[in-house]
PDB file of C-alpha atoms in Angstrom:
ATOM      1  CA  UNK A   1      55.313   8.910 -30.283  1.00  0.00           C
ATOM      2  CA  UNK A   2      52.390   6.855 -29.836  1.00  0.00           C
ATOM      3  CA  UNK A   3      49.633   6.786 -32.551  1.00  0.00           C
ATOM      4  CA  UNK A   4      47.182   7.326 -30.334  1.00  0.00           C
ATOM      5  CA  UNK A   5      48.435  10.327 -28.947  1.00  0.00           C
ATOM      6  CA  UNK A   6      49.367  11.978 -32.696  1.00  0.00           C
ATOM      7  CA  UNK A   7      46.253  11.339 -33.460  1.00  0.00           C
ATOM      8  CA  UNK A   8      45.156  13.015 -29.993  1.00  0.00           C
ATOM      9  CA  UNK A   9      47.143  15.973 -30.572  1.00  0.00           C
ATOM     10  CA  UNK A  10      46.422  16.464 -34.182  1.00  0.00           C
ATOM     11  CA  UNK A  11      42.507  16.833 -33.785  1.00  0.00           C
ATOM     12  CA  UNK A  12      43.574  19.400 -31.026  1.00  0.00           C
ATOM     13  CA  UNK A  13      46.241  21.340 -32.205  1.00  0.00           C
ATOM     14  CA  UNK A  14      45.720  22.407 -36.179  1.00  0.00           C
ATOM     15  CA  UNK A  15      48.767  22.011 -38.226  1.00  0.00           C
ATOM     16  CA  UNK A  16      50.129  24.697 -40.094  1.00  0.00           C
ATOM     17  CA  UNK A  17      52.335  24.524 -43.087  1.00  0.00           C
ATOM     18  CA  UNK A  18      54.717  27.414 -44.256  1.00  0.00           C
ATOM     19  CA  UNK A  19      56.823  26.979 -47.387  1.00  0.00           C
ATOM     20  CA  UNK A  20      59.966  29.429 -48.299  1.00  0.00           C
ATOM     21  CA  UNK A  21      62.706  29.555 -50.731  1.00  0.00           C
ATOM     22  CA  UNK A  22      65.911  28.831 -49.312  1.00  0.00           C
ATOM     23  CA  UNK A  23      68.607  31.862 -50.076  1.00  0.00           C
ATOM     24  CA  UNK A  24      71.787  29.681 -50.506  1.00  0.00           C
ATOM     25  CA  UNK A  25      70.467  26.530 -52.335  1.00  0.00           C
ATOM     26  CA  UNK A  26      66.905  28.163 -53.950  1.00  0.00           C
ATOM     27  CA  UNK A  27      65.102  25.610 -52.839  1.00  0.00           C
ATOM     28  CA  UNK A  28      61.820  25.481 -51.085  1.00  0.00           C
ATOM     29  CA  UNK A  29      62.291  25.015 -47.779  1.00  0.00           C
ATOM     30  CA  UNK A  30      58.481  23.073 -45.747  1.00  0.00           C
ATOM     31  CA  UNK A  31      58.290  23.829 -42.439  1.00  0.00           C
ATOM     32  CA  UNK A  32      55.286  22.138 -40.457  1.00  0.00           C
ATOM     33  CA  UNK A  33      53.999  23.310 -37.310  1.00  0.00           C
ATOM     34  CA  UNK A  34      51.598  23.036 -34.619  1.00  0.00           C
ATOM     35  CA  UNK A  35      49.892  25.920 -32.985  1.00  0.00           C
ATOM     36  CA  UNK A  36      49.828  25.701 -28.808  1.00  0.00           C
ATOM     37  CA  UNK A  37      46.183  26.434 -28.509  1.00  0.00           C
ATOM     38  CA  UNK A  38      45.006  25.639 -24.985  1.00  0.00           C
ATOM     39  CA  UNK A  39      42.922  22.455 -24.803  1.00  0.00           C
ATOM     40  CA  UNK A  40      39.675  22.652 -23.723  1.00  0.00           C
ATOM     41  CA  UNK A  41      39.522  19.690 -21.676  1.00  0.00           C
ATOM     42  CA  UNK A  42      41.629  16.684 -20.793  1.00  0.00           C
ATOM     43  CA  UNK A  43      40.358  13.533 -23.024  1.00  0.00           C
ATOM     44  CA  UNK A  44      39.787  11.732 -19.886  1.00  0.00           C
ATOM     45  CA  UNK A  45      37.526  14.495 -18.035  1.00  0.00           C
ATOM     46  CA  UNK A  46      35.187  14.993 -21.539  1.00  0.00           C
ATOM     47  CA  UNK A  47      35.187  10.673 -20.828  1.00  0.00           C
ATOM     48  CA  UNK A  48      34.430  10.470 -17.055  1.00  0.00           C
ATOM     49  CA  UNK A  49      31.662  13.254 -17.324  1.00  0.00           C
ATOM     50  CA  UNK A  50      29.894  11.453 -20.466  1.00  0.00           C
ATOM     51  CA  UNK A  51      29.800   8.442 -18.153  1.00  0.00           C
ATOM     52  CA  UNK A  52      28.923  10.044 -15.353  1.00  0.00           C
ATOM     53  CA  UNK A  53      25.271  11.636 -17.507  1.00  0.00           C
ATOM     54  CA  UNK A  54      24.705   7.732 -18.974  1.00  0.00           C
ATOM     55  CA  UNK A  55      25.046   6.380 -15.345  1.00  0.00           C
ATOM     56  CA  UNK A  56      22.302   9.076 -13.649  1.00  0.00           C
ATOM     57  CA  UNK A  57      20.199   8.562 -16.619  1.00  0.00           C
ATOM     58  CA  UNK A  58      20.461   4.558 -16.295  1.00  0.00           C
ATOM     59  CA  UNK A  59      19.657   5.230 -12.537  1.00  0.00           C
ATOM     60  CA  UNK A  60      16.639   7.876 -13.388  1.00  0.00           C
ATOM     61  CA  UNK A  61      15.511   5.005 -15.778  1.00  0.00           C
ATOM     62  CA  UNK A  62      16.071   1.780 -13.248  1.00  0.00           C
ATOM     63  CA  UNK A  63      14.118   4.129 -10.883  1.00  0.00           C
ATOM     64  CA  UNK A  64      11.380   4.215 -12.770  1.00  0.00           C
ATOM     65  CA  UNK A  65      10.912   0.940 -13.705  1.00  0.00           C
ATOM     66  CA  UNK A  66      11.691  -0.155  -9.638  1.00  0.00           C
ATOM     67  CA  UNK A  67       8.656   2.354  -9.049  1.00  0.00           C
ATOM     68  CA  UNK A  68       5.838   0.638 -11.452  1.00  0.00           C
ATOM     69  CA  UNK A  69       7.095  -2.360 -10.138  1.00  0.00           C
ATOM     70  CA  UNK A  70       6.419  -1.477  -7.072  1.00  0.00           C
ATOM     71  CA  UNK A  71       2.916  -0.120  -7.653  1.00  0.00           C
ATOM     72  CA  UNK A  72       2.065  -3.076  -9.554  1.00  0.00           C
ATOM     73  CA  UNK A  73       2.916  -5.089  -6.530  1.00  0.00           C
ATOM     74  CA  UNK A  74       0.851  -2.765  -4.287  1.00  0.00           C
ATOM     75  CA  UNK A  75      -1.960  -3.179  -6.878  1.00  0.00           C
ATOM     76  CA  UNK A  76      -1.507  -6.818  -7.009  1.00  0.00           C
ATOM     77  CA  UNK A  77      -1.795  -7.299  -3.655  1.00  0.00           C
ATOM     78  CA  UNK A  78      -5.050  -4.716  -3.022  1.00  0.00           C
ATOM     79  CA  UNK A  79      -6.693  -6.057  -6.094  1.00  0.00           C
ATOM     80  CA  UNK A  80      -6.110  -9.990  -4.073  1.00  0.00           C
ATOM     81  CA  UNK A  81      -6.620  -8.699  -0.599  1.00  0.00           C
ATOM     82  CA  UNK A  82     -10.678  -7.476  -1.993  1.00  0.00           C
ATOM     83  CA  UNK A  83     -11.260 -10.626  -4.411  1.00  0.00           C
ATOM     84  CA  UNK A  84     -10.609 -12.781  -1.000  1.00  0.00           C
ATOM     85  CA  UNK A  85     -12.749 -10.974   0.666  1.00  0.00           C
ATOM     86  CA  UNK A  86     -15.781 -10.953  -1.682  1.00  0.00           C
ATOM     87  CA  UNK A  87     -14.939 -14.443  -2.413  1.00  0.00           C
ATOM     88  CA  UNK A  88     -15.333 -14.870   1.379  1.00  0.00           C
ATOM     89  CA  UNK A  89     -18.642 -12.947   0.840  1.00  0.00           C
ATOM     90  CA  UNK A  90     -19.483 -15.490  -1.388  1.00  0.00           C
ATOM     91  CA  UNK A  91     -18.559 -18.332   0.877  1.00  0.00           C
ATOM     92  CA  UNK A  92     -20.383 -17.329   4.335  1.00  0.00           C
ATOM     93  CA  UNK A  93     -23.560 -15.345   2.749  1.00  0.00           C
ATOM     94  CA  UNK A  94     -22.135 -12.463   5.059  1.00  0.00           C
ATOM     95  CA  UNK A  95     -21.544  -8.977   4.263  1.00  0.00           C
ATOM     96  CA  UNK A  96     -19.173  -8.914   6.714  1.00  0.00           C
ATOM     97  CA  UNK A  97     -17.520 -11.819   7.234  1.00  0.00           C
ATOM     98  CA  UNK A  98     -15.290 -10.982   9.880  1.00  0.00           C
ATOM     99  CA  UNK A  99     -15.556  -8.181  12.163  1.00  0.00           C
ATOM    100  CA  UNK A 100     -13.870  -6.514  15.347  1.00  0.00           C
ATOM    101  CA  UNK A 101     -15.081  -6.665  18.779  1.00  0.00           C
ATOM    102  CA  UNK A 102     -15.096  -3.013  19.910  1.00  0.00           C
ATOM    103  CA  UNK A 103     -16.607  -3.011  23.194  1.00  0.00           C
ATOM    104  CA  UNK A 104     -16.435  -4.965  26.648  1.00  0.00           C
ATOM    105  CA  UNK A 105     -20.132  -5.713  26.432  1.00  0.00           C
ATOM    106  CA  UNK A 106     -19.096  -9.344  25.920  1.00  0.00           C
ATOM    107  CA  UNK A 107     -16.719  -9.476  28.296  1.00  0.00           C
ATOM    108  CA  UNK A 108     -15.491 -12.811  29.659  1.00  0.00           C
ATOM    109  CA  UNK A 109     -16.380 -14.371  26.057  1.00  0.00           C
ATOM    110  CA  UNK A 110     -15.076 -11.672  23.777  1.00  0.00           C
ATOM    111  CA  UNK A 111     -12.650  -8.891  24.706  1.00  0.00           C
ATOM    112  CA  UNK A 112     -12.253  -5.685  23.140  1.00  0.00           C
ATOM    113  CA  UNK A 113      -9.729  -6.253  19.850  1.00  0.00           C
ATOM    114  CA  UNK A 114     -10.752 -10.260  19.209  1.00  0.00           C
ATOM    115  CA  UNK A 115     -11.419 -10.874  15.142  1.00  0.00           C
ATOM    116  CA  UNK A 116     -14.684 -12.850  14.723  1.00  0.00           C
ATOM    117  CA  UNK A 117     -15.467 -14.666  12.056  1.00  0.00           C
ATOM    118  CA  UNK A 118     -18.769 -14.903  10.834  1.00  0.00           C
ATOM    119  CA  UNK A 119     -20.972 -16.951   8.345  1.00  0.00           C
ATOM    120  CA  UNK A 120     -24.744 -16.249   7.475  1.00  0.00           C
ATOM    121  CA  UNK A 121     -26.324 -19.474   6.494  1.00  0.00           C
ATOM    122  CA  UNK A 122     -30.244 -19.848   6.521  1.00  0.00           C
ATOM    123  CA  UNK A 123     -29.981 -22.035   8.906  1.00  0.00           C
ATOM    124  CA  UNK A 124     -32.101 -21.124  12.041  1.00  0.00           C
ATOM    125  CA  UNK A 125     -30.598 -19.243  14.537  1.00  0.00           C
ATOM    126  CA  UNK A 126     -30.479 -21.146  18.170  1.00  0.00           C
ATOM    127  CA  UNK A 127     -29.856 -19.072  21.410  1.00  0.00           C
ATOM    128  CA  UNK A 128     -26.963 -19.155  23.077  1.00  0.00           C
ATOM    129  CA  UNK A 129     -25.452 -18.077  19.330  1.00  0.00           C
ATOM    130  CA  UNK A 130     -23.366 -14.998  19.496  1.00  0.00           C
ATOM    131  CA  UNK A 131     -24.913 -12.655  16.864  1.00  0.00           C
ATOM    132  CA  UNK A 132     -23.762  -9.261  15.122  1.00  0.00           C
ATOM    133  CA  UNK A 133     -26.540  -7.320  14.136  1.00  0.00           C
ATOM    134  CA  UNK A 134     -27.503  -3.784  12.752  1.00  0.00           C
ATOM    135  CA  UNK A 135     -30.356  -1.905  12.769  1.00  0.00           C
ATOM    136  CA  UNK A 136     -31.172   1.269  10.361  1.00  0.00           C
ATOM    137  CA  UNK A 137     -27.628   0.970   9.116  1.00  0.00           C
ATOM    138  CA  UNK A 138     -25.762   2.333  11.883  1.00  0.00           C
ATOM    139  CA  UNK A 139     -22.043   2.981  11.470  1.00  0.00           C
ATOM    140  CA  UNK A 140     -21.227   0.047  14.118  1.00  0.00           C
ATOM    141  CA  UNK A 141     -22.930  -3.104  14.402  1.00  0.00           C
ATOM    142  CA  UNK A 142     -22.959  -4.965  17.876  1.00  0.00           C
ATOM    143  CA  UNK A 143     -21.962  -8.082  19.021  1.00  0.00           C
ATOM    144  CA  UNK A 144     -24.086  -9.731  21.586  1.00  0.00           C
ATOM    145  CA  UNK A 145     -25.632 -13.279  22.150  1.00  0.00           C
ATOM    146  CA  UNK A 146     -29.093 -14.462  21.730  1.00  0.00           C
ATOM    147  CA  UNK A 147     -31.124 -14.935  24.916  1.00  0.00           C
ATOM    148  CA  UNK A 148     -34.773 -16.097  23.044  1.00  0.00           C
ATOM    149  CA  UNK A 149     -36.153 -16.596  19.587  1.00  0.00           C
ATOM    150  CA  UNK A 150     -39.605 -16.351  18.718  1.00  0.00           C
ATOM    151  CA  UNK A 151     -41.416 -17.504  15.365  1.00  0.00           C
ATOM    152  CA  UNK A 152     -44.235 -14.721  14.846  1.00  0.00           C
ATOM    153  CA  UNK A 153     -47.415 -16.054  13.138  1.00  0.00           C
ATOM    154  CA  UNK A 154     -46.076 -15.341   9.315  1.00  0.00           C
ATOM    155  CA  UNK A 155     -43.180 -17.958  10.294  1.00  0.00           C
ATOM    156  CA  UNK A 156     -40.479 -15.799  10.534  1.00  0.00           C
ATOM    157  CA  UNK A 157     -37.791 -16.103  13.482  1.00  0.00           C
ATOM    158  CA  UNK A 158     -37.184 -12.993  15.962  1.00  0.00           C
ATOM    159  CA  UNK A 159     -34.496 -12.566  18.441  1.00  0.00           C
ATOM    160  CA  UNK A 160     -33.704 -11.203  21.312  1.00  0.00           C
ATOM    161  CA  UNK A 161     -29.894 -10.633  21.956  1.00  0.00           C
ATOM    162  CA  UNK A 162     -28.391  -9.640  25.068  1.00  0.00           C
ATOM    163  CA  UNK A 163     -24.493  -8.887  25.792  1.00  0.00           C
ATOM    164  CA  UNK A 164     -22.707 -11.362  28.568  1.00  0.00           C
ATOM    165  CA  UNK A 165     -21.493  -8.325  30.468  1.00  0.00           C
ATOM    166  CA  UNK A 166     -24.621  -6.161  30.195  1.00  0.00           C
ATOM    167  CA  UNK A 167     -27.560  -6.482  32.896  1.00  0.00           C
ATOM    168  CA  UNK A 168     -30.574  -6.090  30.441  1.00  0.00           C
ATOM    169  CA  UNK A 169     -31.838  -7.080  26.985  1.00  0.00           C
ATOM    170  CA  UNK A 170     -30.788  -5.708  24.169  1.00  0.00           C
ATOM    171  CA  UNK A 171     -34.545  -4.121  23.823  1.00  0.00           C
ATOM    172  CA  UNK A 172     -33.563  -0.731  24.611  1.00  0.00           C
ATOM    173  CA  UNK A 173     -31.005  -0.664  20.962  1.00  0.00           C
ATOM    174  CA  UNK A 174     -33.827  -1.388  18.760  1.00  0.00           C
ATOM    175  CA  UNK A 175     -35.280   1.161  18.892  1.00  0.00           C
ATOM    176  CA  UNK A 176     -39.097   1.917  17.362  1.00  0.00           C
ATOM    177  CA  UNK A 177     -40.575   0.026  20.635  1.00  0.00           C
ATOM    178  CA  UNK A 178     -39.422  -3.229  18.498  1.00  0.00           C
ATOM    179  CA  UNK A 179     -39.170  -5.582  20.897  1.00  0.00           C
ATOM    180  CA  UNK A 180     -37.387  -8.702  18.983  1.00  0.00           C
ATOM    181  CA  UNK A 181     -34.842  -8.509  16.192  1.00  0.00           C
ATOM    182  CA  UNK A 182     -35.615  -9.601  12.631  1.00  0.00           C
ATOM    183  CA  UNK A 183     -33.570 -12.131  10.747  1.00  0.00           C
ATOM    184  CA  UNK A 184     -32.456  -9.525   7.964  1.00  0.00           C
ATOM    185  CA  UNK A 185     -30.668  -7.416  10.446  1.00  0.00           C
ATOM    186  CA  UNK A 186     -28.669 -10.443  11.637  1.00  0.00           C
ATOM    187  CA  UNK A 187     -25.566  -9.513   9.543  1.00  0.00           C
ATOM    188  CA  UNK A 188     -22.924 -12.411  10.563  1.00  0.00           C
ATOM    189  CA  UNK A 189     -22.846 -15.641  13.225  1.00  0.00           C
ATOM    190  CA  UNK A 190     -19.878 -15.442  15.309  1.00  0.00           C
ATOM    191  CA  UNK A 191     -18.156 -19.363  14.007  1.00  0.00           C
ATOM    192  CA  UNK A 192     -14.387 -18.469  15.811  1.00  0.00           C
ATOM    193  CA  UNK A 193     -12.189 -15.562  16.857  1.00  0.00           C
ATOM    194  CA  UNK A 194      -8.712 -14.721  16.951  1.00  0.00           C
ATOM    195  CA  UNK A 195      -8.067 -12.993  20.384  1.00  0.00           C
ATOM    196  CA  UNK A 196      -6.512  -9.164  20.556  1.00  0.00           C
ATOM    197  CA  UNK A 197      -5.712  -9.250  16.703  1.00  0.00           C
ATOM    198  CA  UNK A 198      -7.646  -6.506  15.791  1.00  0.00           C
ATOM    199  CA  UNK A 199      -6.720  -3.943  18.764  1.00  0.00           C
ATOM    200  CA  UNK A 200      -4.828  -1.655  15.840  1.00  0.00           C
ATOM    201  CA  UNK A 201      -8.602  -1.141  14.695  1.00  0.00           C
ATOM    202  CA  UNK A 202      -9.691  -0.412  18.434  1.00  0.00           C
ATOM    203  CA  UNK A 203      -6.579   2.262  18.736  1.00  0.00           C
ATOM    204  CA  UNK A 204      -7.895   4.134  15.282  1.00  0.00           C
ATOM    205  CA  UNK A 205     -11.415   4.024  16.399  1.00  0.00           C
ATOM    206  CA  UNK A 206     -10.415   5.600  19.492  1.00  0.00           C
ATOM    207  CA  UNK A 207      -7.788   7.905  17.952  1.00  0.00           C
ATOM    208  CA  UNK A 208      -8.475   8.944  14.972  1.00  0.00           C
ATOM    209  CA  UNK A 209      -5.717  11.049  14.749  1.00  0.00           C
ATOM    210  CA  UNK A 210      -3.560   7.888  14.642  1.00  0.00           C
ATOM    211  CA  UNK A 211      -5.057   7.079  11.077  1.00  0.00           C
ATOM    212  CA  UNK A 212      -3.641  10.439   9.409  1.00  0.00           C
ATOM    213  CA  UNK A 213      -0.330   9.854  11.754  1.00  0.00           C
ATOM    214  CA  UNK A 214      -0.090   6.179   9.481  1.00  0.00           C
ATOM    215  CA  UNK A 215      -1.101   7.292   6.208  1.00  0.00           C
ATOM    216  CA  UNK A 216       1.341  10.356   6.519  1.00  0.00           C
ATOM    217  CA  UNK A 217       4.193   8.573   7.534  1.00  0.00           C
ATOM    218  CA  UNK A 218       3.727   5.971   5.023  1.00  0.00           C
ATOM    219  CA  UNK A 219       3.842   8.608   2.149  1.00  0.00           C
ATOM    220  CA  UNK A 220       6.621  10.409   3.221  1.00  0.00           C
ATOM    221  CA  UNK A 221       8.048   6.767   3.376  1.00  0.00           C
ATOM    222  CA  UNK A 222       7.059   6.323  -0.494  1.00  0.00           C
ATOM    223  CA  UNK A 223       8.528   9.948  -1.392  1.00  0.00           C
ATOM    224  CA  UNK A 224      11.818   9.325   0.055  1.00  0.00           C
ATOM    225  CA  UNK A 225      11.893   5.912  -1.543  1.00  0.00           C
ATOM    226  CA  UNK A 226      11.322   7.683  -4.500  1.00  0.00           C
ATOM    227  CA  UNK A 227      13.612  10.201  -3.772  1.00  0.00           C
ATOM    228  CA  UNK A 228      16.976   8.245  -3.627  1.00  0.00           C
TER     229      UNK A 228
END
């Protein structure tokens, strides 16, 4: 037989030896032979299973090295997406350097979802400029055009802004009786726009619902990713 399968058989099947004396001759008579034990397992199932555990644990390991990848990417990318934007800071002396139109106020100039760009240079202010502006911090800041400007007698410049589709002054959003806007609540100059790009951001302000509806589905995207 083949020395692979001897050897096969002999580290399953022990060998047992049984010597006698032989009746006519006197001699000792060796008999060898092999118990039939029953074998736990085929060579090749014991074989296939072992590779079967290195293969899931390769796969648990290329998992986890495809999901640090991955957040290193998504950290890559949020840690670029905010050092553009203060660098843009930076650039246009703007808090906000770009902001979404949320209402039809300036409706036929601006509609509801255009991007605007802004810059904040000290440069003065001349009307017809389109503005965004906030007083006492409120949540939203508006975007309207200046109708007059006005130095007062400490040389500062006021405005007064005024939205293309509104019928009045803006004097009535100020609030306090003021009636002219200071420079530091001027928060951006509208410099150019990209029309309807931001509508996602009109959809969440108007649904908020829709902002849990994202996020959710985009985990339960990530835990079945992480699931295979």
């Amino acid at each position: 037989r083949p020395a692979v399968a001897v050897t096969w058989r002999r580290r399953l099947c022990p060998l047992t030896v049984s010597v006698r004396n032989s009746h006519f001759s006197g001699k000792q008579i060796v008999t060898y032979s092999r118990a039939r034990q029953p074998i736990p397992a085929p060579f090749f199932v014991i074989l296939m299973k072992t590779a079967a555990q290195d293969a899931v644990s390769f796969l648990r390991r290329l998992r986890l090295r495809e999901a640090l990848n991955q957040f290193v990417n998504v950290a890559f990318v949020i840690t670029s997406a905010l050092s553009i934007w203060k660098g843009a800071q930076v650039l246009t002396q703007s808090e906000s350097p770009a902001v979404v139109v949320l209402s039809g106020s300036m409706e036929p100039s601006f509609f509801r979802g255009d991007i605007l760009a802004l810059h904040n240079w000290s440069s003065p202010i001349e009307v017809g400029e389109v503005v965004v502006y906030n007083i006492n911090n409120k949540d939203i800041p508006i975007v309207h055009r200046v109708l007059a400007t006005h130095t007062d007698e400490n040389g500062n410049q006021l405005l007064l802004t005024k939205g293309d589709n509104n019928n009045v002054d803006d004097r009535g959003l100020y609030g306090n009786g003021d009636m002219w806007l200071e420079r530091e609540h001027i928060i951006g100059r509208a410099k150019l726009f990209l029309p309807y790009v931001g509508y996602a951001t009109i959809v969440m302000n108007d649904y908020p619902w829709v902002k849990f509806v994202v996020l959710g589905g985009m985990m339960l995207a990530g835990m079945g990713w992480l699931a295979k």
